[in-house]
C-alpha positions as a Python dict, from the first residue, in 0.01 Angstrom:
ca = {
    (1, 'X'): (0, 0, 0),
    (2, 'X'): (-35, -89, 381),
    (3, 'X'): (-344, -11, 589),
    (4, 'X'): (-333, 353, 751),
    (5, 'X'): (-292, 280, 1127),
    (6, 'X'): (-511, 527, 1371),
    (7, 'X'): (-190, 671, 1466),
    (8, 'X'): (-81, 749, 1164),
    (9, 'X'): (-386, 1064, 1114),
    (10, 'X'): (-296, 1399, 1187),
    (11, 'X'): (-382, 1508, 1528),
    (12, 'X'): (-503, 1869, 1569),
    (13, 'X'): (-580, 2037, 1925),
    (14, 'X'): (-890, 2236, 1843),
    (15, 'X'): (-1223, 2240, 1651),
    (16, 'X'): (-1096, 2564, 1443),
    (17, 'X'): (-796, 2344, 1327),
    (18, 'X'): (-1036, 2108, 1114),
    (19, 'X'): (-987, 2118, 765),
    (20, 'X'): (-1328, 2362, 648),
    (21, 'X'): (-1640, 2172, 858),
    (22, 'X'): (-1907, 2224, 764),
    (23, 'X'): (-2175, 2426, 970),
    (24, 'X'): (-2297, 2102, 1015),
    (25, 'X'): (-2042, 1902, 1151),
    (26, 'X'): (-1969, 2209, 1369),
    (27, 'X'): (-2303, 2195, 1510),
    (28, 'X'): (-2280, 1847, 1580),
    (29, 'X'): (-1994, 1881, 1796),
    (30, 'X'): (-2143, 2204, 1993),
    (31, 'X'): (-2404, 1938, 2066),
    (32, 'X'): (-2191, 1659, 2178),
    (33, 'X'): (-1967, 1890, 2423),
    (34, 'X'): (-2296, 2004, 2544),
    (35, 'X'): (-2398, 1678, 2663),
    (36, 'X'): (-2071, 1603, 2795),
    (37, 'X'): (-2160, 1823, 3121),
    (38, 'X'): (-1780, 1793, 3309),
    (39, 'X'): (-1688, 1454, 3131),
    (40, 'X'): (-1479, 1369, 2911),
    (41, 'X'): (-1702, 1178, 2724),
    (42, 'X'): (-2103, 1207, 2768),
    (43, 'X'): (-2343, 978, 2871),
    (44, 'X'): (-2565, 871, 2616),
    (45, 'X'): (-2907, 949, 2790),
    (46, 'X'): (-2742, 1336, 2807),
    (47, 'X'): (-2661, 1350, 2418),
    (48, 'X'): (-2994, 1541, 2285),
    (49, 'X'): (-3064, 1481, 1927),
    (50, 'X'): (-3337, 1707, 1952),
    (51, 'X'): (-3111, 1989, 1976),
    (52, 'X'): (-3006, 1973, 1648),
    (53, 'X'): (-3298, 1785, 1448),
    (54, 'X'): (-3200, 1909, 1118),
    (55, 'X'): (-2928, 1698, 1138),
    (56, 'X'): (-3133, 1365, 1272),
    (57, 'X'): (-3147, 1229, 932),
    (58, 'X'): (-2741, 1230, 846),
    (59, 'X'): (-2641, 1051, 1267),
    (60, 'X'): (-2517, 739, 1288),
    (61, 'X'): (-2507, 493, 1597),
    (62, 'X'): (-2313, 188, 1671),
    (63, 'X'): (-2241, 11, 1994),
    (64, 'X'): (-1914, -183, 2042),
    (65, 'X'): (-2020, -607, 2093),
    (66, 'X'): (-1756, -723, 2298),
    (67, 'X'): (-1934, -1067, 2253),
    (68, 'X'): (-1885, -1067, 1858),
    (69, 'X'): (-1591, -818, 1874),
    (70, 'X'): (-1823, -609, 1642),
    (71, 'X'): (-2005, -344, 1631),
    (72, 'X'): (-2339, -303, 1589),
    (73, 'X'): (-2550, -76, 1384),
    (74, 'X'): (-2828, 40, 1634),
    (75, 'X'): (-2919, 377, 1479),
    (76, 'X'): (-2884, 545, 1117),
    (77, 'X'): (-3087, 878, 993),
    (78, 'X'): (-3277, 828, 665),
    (79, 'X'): (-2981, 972, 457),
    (80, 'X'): (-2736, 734, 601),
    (81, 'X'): (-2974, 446, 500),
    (82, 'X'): (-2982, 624, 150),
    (83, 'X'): (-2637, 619, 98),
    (84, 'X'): (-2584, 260, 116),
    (85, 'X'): (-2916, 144, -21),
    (86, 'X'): (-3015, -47, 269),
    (87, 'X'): (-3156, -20, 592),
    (88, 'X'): (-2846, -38, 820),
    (89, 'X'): (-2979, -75, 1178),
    (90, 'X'): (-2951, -411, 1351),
    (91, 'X'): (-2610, -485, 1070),
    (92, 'X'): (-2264, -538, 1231),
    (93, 'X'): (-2016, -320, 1091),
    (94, 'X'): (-1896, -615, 887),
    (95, 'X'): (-2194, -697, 685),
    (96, 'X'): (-2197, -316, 615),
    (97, 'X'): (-1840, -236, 522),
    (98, 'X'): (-1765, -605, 414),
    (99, 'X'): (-1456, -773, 489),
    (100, 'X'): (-1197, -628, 357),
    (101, 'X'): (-1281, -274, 479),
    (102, 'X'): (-1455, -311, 818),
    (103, 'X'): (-1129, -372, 1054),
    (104, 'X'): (-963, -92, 935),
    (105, 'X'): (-1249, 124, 1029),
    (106, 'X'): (-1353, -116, 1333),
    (107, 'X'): (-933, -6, 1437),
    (108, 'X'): (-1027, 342, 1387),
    (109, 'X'): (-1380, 340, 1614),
    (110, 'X'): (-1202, 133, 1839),
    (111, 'X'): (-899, 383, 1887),
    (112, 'X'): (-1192, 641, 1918),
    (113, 'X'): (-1362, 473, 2211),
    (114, 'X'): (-1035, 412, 2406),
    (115, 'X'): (-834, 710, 2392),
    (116, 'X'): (-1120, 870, 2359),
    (117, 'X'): (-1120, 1074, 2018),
    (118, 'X'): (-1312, 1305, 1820),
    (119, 'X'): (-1249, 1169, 1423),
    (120, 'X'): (-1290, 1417, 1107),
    (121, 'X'): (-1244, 1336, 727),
    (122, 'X'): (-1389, 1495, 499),
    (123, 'X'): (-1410, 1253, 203),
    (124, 'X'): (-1511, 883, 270),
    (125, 'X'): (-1555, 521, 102),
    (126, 'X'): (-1909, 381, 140),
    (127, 'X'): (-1856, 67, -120),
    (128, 'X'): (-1685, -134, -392),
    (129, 'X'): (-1467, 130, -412),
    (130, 'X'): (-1710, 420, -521),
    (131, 'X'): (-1574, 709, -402),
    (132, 'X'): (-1862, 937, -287),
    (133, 'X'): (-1790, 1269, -178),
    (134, 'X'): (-1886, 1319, 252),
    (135, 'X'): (-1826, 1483, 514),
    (136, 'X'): (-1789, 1244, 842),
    (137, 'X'): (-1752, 1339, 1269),
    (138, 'X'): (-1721, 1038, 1433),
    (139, 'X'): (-1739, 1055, 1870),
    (140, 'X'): (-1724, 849, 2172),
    (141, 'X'): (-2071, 836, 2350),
    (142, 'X'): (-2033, 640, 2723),
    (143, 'X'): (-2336, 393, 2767),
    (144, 'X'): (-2563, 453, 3138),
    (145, 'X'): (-2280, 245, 3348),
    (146, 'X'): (-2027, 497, 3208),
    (147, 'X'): (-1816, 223, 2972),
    (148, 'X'): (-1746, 414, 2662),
    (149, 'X'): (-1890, 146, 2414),
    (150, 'X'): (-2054, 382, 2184),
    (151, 'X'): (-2018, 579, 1866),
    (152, 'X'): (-2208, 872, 1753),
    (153, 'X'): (-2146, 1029, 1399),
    (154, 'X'): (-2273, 1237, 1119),
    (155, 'X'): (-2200, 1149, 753),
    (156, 'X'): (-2345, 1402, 508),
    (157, 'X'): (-2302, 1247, 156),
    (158, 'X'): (-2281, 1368, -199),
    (159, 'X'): (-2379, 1143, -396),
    (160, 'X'): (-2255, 1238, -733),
    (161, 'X'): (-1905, 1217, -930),
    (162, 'X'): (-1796, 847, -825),
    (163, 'X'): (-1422, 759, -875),
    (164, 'X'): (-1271, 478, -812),
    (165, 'X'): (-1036, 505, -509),
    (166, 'X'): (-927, 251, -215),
    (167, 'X'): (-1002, 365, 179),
    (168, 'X'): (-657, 404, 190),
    (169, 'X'): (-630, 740, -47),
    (170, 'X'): (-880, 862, 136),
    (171, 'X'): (-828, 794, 510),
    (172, 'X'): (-554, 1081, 492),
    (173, 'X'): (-813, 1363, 448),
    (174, 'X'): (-928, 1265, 837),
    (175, 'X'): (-784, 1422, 1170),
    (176, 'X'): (-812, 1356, 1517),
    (177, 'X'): (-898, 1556, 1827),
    (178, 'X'): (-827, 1401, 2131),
    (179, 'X'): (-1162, 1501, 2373),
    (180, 'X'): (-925, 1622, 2623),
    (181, 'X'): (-826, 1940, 2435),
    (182, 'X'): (-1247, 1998, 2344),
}
């Protein structure tokens, strides 16, 4: 089967078009259009984790390594560390994902950063093709100089009834929202 290209998910206009969120993940957007105060994408030094710290444990940070062409694990909530067994922070998004997964999902963050693009699946891959059941938002944060080199998510995992499924099966249960219509 060939790899799912970024423009191949379904594109919805509006937060209420998501396929059932969470409160969660719903919260977790309210908080990144707060910070976006007038931009299309907000700075990171506006983003307030505070404002939702229930949630601090399940958020996700990478920053895009033009250098490497990677990107760069540089924050992951306790549950996120959980999930894969490991402390993440400080791992490129190749040692985490491993090769044969990361540049789809590097294509995806990448398409998420330029365009810019709010990503939700509901259903994810962590490893070795373990299907855990999770609930993923994925957004653009813009670093202090305003270069959109950043990405912000939530992932809350279940960890329970594994199956064994590729990315591919899976990548279809994700939509975009381009951060123009939020």
């Amino acid at each position: 089967m060939a790899s799912m290209q970024p423009s191949e998910f379904r594109l919805v206009s509006s937060v209420e078009e998501l396929p059932e969120p969470s409160d969660a993940a719903l919260q977790f957007i309210a908080a990144w259009k707060a910070a976006r105060r007038r931009n299309l994408v907000p700075l990171k030094r506006n983003f307030d984790p505070l404002s939702i710290p229930h949630l601090l444990p399940d958020i996700f940070m990478y920053r895009y390594d033009p250098e490497s062409d990677s990107f760069v694990c540089r924050l992951a909530g306790e549950r996120v560390n959980a999930s894969w067994g490991y402390p993440i922070t400080g791992k490129t998004s190749r040692e985490i994902l491993g090769e044969a997964d990361a540049p789809m999902i590097e294509e995806i963050w990448h398409r998420i950063l330029t365009t810019p693009l709010l990503h939700y699946g509901n259903a994810e891959r962590l490893s070795g093709n373990l299907l855990y059941a999770a609930e993923r938002v994925v957004a653009p944060l813009a670093d202090d100089e305003g270069d959109v080199t950043i990405i912000l998510g939530l992932s809350r995992y279940s960890l329970g009834g594994l199956t064994r499924i590729t990315a591919r099966a899976i990548l279809p249960n994700a939509v975009h929202i381009d951060c123009r219509d939020l």
